[in-house]
Short mmCIF file of C-alpha atoms (C1' of nucleotides) in Angstrom, two decimals:
data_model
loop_
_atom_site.label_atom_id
_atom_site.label_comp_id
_atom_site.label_asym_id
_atom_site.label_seq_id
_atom_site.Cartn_x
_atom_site.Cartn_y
_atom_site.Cartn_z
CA UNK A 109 -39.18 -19.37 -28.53
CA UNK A 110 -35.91 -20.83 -29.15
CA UNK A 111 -33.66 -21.82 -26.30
CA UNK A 112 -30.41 -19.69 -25.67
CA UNK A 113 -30.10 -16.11 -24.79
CA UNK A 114 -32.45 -13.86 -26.76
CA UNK A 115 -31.22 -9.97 -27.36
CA UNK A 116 -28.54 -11.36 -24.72
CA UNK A 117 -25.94 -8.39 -26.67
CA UNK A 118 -28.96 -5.67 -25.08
CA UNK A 119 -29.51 -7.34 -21.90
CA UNK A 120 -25.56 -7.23 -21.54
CA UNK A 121 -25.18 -3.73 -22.10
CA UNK A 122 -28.22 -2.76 -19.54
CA UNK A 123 -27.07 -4.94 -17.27
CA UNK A 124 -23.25 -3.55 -17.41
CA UNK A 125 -24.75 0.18 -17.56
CA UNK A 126 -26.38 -0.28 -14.18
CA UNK A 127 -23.98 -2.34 -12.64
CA UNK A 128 -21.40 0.65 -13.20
CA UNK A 129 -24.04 3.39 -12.55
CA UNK A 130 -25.13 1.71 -9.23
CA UNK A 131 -21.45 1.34 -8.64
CA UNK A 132 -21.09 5.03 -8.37
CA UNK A 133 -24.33 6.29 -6.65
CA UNK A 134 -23.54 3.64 -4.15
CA UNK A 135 -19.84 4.64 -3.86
CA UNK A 136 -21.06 8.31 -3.36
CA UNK A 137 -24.31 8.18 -1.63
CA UNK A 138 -24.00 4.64 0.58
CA UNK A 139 -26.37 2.23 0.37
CA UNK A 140 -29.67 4.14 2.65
CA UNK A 141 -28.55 7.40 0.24
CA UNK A 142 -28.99 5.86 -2.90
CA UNK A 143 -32.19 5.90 -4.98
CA UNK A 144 -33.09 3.43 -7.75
CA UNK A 145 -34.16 6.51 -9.58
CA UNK A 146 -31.47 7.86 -9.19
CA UNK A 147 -29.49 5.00 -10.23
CA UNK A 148 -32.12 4.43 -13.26
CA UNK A 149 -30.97 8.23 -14.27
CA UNK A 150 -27.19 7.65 -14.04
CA UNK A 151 -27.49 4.59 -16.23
CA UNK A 152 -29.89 5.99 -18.68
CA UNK A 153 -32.10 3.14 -17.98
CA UNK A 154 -35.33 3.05 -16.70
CA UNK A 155 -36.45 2.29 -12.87
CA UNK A 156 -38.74 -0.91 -14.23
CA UNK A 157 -35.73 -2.11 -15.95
CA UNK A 158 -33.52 -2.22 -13.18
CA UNK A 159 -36.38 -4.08 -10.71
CA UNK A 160 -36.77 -6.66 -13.84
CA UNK A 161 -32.97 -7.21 -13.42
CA UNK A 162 -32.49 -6.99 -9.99
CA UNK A 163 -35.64 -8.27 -7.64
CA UNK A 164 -34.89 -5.54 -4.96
CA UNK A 165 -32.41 -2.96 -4.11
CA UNK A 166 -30.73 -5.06 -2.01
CA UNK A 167 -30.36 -7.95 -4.69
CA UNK A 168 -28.54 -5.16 -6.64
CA UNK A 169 -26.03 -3.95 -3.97
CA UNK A 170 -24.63 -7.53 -3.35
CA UNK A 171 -24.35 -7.96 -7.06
CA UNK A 172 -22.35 -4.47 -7.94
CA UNK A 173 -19.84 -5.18 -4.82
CA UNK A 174 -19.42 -9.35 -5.68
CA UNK A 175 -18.69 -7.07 -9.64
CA UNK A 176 -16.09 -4.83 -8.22
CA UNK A 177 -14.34 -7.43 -5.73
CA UNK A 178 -14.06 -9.59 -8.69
CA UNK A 179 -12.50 -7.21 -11.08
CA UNK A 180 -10.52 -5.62 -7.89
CA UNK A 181 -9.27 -9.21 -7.08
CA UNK A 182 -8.42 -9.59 -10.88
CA UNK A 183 -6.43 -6.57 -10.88
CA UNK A 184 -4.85 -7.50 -7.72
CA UNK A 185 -3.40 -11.14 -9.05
CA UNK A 186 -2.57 -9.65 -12.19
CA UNK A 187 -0.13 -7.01 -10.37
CA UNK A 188 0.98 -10.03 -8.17
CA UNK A 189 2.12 -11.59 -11.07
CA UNK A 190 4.78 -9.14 -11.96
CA UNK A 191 6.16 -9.18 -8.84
CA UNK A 192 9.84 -9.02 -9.53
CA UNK A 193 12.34 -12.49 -10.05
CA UNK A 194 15.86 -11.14 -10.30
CA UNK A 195 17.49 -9.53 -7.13
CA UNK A 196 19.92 -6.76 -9.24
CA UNK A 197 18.45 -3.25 -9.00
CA UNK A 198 16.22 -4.80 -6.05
CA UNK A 199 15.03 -1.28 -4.79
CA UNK A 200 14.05 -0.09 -8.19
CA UNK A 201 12.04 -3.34 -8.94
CA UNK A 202 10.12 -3.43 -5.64
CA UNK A 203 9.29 0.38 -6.00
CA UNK A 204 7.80 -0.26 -9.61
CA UNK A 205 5.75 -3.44 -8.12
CA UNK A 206 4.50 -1.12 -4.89
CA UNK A 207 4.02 1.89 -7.95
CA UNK A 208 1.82 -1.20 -9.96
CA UNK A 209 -0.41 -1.84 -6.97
CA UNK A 210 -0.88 1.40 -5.51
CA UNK A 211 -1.92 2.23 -9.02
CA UNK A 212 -4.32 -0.97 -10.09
CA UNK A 213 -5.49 -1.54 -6.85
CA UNK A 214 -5.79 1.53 -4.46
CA UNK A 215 -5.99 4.23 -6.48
CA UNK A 216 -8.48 3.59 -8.94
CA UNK A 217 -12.60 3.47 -8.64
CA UNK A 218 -12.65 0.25 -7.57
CA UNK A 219 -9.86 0.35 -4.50
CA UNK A 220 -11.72 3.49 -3.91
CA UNK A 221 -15.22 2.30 -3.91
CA UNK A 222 -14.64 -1.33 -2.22
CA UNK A 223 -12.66 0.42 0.92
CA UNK A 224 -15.75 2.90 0.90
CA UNK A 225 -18.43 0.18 1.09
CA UNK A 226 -16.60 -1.96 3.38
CA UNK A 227 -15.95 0.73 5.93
CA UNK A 228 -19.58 2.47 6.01
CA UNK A 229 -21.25 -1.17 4.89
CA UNK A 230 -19.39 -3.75 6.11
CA UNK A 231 -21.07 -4.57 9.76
CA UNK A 232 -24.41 -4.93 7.76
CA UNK A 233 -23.30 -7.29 5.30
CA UNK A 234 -20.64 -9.05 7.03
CA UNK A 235 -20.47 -12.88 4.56
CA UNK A 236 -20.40 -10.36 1.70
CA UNK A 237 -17.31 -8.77 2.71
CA UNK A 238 -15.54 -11.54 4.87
CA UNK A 239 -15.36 -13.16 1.67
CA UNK A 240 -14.00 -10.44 0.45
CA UNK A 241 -11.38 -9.83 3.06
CA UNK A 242 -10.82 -13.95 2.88
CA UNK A 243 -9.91 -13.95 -1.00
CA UNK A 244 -8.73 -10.28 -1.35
CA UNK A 245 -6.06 -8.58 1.47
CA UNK A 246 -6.23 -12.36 3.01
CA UNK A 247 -4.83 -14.14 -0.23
CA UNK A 248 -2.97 -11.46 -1.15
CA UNK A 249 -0.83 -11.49 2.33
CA UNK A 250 0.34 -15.12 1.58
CA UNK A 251 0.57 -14.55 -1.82
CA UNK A 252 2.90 -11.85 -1.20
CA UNK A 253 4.85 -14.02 1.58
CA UNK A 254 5.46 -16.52 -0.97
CA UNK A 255 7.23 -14.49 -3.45
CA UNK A 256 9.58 -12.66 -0.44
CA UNK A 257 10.16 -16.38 0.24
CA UNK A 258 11.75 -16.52 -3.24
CA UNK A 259 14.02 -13.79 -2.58
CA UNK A 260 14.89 -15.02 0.94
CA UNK A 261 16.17 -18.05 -0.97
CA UNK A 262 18.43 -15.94 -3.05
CA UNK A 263 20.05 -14.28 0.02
CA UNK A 264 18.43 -10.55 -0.43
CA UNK A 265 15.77 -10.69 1.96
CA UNK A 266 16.68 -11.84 5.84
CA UNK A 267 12.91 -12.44 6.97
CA UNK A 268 12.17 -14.27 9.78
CA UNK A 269 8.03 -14.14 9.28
CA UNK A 270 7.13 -13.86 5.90
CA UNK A 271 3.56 -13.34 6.18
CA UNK A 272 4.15 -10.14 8.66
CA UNK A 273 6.71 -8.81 6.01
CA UNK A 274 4.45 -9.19 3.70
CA UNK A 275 1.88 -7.32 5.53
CA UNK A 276 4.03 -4.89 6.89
CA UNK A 277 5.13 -4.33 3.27
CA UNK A 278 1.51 -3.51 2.28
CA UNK A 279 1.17 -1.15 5.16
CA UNK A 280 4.38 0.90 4.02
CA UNK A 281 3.57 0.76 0.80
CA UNK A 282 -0.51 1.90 1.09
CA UNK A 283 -0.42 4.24 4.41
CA UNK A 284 0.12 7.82 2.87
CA UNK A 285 -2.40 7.05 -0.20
CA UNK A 286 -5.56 5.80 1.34
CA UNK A 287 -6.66 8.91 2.80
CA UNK A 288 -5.38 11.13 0.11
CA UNK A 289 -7.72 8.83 -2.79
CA UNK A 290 -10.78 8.59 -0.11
CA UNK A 291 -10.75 12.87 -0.41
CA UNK A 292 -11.00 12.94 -4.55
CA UNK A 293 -7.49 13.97 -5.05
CA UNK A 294 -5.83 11.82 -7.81
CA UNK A 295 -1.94 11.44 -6.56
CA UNK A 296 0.05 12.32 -9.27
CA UNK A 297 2.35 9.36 -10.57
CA UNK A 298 5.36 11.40 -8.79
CA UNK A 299 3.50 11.72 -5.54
CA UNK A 300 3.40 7.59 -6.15
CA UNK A 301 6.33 6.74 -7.28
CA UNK A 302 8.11 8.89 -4.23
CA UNK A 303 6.06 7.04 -1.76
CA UNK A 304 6.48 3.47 -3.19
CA UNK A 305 9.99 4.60 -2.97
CA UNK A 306 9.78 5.82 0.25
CA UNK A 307 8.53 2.82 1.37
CA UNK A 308 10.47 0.25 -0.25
CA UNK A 309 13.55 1.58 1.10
CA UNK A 310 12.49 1.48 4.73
CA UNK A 311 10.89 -2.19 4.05
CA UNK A 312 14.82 -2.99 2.58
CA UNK A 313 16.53 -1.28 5.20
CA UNK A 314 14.45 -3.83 7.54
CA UNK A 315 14.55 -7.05 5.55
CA UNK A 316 17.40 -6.51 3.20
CA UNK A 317 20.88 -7.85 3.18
CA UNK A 318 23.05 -5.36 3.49
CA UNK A 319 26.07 -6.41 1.57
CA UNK A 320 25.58 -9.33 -0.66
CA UNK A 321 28.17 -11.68 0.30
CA UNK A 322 31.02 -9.71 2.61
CA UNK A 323 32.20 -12.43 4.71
CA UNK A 324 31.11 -16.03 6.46
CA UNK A 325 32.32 -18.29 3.68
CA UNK B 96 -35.26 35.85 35.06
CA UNK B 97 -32.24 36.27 36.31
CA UNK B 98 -29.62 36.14 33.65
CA UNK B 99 -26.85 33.24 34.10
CA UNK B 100 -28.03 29.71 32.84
CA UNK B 101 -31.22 28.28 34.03
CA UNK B 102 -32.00 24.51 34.57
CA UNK B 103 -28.41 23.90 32.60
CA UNK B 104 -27.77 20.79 34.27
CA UNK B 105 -31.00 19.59 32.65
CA UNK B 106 -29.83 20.46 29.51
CA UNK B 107 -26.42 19.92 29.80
CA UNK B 108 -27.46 16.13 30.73
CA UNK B 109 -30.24 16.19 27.36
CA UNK B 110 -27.36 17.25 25.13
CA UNK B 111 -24.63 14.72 26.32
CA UNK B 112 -27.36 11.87 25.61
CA UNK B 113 -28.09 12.99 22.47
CA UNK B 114 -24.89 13.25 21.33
CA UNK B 115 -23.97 9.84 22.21
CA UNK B 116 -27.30 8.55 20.68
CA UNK B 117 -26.18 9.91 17.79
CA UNK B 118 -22.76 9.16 17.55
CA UNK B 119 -23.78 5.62 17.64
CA UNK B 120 -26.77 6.06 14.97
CA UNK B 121 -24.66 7.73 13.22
CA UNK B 122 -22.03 5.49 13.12
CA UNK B 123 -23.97 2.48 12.79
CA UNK B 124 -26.53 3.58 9.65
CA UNK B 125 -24.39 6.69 8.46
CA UNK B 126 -26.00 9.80 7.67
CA UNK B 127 -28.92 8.88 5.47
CA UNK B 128 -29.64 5.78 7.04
CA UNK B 129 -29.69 7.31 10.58
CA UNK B 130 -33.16 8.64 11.60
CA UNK B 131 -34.04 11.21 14.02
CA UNK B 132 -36.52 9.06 16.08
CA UNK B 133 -34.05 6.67 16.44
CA UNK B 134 -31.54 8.63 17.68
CA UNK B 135 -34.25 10.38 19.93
CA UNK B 136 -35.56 6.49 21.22
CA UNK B 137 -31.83 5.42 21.87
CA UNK B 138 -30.98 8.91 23.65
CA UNK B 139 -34.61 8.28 25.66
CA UNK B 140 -35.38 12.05 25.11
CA UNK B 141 -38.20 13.42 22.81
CA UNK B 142 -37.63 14.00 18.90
CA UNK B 143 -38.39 17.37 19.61
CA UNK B 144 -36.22 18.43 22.03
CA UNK B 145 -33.39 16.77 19.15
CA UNK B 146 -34.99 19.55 17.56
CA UNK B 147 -34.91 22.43 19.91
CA UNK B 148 -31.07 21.86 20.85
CA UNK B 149 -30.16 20.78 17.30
CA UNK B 150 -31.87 23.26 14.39
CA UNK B 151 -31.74 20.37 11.79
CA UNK B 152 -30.47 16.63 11.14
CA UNK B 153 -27.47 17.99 9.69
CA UNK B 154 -26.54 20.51 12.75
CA UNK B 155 -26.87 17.36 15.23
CA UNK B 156 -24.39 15.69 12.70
CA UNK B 157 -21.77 18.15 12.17
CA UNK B 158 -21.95 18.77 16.15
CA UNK B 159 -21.46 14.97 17.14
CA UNK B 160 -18.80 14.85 14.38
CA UNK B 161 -17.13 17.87 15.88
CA UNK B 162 -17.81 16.60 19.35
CA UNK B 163 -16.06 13.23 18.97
CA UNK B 164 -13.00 14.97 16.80
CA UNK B 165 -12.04 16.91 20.00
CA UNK B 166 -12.21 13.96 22.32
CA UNK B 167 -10.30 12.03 20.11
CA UNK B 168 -7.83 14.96 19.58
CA UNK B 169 -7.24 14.91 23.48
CA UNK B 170 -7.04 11.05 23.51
CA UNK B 171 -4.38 11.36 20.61
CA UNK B 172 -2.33 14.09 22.37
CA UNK B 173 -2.40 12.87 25.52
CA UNK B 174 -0.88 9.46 24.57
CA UNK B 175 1.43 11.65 22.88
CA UNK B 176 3.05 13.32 25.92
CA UNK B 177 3.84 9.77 27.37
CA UNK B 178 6.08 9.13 24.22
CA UNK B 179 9.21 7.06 25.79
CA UNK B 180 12.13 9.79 26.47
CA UNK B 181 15.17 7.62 27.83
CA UNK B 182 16.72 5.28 25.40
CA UNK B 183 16.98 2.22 27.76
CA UNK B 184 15.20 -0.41 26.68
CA UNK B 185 13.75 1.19 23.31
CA UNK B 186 12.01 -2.02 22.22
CA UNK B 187 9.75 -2.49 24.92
CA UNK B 188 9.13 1.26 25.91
CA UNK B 189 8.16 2.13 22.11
CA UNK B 190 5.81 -1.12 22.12
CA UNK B 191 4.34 -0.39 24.68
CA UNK B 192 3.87 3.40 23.80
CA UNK B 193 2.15 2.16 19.91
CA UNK B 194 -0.20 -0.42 22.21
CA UNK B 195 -1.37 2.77 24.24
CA UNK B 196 -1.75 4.52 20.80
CA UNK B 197 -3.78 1.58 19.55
CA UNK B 198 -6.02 1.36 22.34
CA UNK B 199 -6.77 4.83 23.30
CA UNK B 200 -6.82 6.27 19.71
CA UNK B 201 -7.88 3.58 17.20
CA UNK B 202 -9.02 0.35 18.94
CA UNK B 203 -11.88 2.60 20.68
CA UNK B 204 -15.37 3.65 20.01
CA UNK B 205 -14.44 7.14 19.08
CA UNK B 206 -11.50 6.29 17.06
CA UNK B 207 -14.09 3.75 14.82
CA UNK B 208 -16.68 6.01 14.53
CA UNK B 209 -14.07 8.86 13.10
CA UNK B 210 -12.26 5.84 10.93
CA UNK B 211 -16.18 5.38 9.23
CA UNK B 212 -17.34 8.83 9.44
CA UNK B 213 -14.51 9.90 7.30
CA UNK B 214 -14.88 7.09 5.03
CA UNK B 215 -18.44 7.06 4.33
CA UNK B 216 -19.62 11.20 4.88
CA UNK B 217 -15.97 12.89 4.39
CA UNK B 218 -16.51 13.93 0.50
CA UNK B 219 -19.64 15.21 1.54
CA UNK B 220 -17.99 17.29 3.89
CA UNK B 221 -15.12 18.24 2.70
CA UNK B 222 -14.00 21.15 5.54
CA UNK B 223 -15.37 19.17 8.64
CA UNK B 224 -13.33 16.80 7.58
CA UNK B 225 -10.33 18.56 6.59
CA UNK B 226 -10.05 20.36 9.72
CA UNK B 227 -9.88 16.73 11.55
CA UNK B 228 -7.58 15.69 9.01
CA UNK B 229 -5.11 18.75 9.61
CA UNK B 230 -5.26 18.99 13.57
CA UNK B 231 -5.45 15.04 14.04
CA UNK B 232 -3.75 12.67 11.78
CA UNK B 233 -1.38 16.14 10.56
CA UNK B 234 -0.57 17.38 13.92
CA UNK B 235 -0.02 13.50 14.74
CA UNK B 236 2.50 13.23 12.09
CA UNK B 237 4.51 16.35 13.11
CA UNK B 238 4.51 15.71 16.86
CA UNK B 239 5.38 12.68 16.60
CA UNK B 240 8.33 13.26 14.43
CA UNK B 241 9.66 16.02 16.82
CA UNK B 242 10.02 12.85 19.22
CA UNK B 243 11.35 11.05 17.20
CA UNK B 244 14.27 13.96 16.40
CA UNK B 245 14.66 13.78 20.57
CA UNK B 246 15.98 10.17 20.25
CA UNK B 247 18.21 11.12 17.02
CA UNK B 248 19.82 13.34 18.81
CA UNK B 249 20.38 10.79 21.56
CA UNK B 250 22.01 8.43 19.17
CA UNK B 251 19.60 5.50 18.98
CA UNK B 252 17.71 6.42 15.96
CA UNK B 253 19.28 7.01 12.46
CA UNK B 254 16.38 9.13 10.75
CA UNK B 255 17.06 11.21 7.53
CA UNK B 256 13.33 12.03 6.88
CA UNK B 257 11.79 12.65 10.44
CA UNK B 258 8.00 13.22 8.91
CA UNK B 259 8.59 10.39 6.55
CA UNK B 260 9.72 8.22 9.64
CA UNK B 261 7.06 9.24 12.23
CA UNK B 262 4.37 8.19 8.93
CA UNK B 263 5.73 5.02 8.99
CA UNK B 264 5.64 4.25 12.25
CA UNK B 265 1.99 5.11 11.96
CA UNK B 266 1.40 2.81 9.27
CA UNK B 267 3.07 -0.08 10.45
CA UNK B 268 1.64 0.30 14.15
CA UNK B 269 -1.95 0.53 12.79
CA UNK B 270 -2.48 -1.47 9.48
CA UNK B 271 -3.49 -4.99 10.97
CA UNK B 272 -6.11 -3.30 13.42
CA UNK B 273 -8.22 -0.93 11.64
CA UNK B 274 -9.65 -3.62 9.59
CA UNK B 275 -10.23 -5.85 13.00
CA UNK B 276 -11.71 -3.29 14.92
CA UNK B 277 -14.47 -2.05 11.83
CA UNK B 278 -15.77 -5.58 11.63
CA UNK B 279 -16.93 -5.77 15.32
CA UNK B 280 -13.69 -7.54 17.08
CA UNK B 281 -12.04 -6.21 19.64
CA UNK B 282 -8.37 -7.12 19.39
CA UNK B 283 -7.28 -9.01 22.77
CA UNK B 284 -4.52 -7.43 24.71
CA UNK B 285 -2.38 -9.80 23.76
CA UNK B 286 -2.94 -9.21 20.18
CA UNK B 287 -2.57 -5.57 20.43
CA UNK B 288 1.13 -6.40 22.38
CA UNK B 289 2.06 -8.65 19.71
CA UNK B 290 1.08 -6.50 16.64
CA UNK B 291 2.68 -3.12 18.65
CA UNK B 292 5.80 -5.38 19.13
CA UNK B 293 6.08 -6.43 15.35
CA UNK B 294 5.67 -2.81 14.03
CA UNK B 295 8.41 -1.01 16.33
CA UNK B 296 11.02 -4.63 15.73
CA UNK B 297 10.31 -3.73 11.94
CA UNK B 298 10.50 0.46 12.70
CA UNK B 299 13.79 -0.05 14.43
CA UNK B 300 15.68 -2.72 12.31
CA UNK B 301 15.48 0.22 9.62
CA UNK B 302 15.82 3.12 12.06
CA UNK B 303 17.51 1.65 14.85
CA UNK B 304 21.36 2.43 15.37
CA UNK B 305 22.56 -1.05 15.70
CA UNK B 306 25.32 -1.48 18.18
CA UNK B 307 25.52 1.76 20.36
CA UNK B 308 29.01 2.93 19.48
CA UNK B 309 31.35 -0.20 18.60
CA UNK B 310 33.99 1.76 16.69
CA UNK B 311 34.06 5.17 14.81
CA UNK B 312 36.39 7.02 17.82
"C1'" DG C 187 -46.03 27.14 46.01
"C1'" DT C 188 -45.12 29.97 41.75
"C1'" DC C 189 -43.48 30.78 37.39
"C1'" DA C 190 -40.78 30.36 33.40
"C1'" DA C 191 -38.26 27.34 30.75
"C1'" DA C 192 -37.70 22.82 29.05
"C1'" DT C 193 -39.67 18.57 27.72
"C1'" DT C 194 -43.03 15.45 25.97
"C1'" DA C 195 -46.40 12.96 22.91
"C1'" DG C 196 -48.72 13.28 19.13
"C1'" DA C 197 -50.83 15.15 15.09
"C1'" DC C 198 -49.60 17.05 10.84
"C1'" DA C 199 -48.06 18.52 5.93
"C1'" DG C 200 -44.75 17.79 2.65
"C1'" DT C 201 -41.68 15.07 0.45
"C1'" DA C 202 -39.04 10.98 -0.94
"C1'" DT C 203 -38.58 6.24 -1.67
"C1'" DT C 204 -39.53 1.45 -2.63
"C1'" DG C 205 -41.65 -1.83 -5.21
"C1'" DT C 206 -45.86 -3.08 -8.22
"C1'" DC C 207 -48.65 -2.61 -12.10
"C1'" DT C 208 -50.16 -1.38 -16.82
"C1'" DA C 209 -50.21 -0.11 -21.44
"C1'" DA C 210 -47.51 1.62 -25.05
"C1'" DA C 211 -43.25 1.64 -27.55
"C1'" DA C 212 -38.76 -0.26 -29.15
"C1'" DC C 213 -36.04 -4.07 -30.30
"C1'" DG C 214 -34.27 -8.31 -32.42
"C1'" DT C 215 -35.00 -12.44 -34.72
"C1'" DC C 216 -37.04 -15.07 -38.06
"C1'" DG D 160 -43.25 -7.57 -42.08
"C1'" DA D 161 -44.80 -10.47 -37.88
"C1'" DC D 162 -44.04 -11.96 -33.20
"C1'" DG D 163 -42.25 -12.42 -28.70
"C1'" DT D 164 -39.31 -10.22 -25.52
"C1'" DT D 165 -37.50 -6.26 -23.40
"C1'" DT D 166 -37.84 -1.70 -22.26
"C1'" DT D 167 -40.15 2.46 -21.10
"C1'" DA D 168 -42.93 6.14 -18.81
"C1'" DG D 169 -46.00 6.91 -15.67
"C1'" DA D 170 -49.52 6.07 -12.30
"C1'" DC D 171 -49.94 3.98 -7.96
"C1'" DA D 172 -50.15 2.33 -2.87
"C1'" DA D 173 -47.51 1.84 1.08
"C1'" DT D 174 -44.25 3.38 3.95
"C1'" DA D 175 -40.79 6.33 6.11
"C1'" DC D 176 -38.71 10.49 7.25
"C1'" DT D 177 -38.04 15.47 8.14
"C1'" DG D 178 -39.33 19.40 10.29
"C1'" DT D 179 -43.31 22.18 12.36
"C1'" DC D 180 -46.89 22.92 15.44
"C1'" DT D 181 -49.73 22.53 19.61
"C1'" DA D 182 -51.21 21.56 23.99
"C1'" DA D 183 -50.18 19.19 28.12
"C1'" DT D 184 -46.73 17.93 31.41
"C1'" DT D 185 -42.51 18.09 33.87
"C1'" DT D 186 -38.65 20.37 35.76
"C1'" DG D 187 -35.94 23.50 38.49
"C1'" DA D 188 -35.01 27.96 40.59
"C1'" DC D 189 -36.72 31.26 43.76
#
DNA sequence: GTCAAATTAGACAGTATTGTCTAAAACGTC
DNA sequence: GACGTTTTAGACAATACTGTCTAATTTGAC
């Protein structure tokens, strides 16, 4: 009778184990195709256990996608983070960066299963995934714009509007993948390093300086 | 008894309202979540005649899914054949060539009920939506980079990688809209102008030949 | 008007699902 | 080892949906 979390270390795990079950069935089935048994089943847990956790189906869908667009944001601020500082070898920096988030952020379950959900869920649930879209591609956009600012400064980047760089950047560097993830195929790390590539050079062939420092002094 | 088709405007006029019932069920609740009453309440026509045109739930599906690919198809190609072919005034005639694009092929109920579709049902069904995937978005790709190769050969366009280029183009004339148009909004006209006008400014600083011919002869 | 085809409303069986409930078992802590 | 909590399996009612069937009605061509 004790205050504090009793058997928290089991609750944990059951509570993990159908967070990441539901995560799938969801992903793969949508939210009307999904069955708590079937959810029970993938998480080796049973049905009661999941309604003592989780009042109602519905109570469990908001809580697996607030899960995944926390540790999707997570992943997304921690790729931000290396974005690159020096401008020497720009092109080969920015392509490792675009390689970084296609990789963290796109291409694994969680890109995969929040662009899912928000495309076949999103009209039904739309706080859920404005905040989403407010603290996710939003935040990301100006996030992004700031650092291109940084290399502005230094005289690599000519960019009139950073934030539509920025976004055009993203568009560049996601286009090809999307579809290719949303079909079960796992781009090999050639396939995305050729289009980060790809699309870093047309993004520097638009915003770069050609020529560091030809003339004008 | 004569042979030939009896009462077919009838019918005919049955199956175009159930299609479009179903389209928008479809697209609304996806393909669990849709149910065949509601479809049959929305089209104003009996479940069972659903069921007399349309063996199962699934037929009705794959037919509306095939249905709207081929009117999109047409949309896309269409649009296609008014791709600019002087190179006065490149700016303006792409722009306003990616806001027709925008609006005919991805801003409109077809093109967001495809956009979902494919999201939510296309692992599901893999060849439906492979066959869109090849003779829409695939064909896009190549036709449009056989334009593109007409204004290369003109001299305004510098393109190495013509499939690579016409990709781009795609990406950069679409990304800011899909995610508008799923949540409900309908982009203004003045948005779609101004987004259309960003993406080919962008496509052209790194594809664009700069100054017609200053030197070189 | 006649006749065949198409359509309708509704009942119907079969199945699946959600969410509740209960009693037994497992677990963790002391 | 005892005790309270959590978990489990299963029964359970309520509801919803699919797909079939039937009998009555409407439709459209001749």
């Amino acid at each position: 009778m004790k205050a504090g979390r009793p058997a928290q270390r089991g609750q944990c795990a059951k509570r993990l184990s159908i967070l990441e079950a539901a995560a799938a069935v969801f992903c793969r089935e949508g939210f009307s195709g999904a069955s708590i048994d079937e959810i029970a089943a993938e998480a080796c847990v049973s049905r009661q256990t999941i309604y003592n956790h989780y009042r109602e189906k519905e109570t469990l869908f908001t809580a697996v996608v607030e899960d995944v667009m926390d540790r999707s944001n997570a992943a997304l601020f921690s790729v931000l983070a290396t974005f690159p500082d020096t401008a020497d070898n720009l092109e080969n920096e920015l392509t490792a960066f675009a390689v970084r988030l296609n990789q963290s952020c796109l291409c694994n379950h969680d890109g995969k299963f929040l662009r899912k959900l928000v495309y076949s869920e999103g009209e039904r649930y739309p706080h859920l995934f404005e905040t989403w879209r407010q603290h996710g591609p939003g935040k990301v956009g100006s996030a992004l714009a700031a650092l291109f600012s940084r290399l502005a400064h230094k005289g690599v980047l000519a960019i009139d509007d950073l934030d539509l760089a920025a976004r055009q950047f993203l568009a560049l560097v996601n286009a090809d993948l999307q579809m290719t993830v949303l079909f079960g195929e796992t781009p090999s790390d050639d396939l995305l390093e050729r289009t980060a590539r790809n699309a870093v050079r047309t993004f520097l062939r638009a915003y770069g300086v050609q020529h560091p420092a030809p003339a004008e002094a």
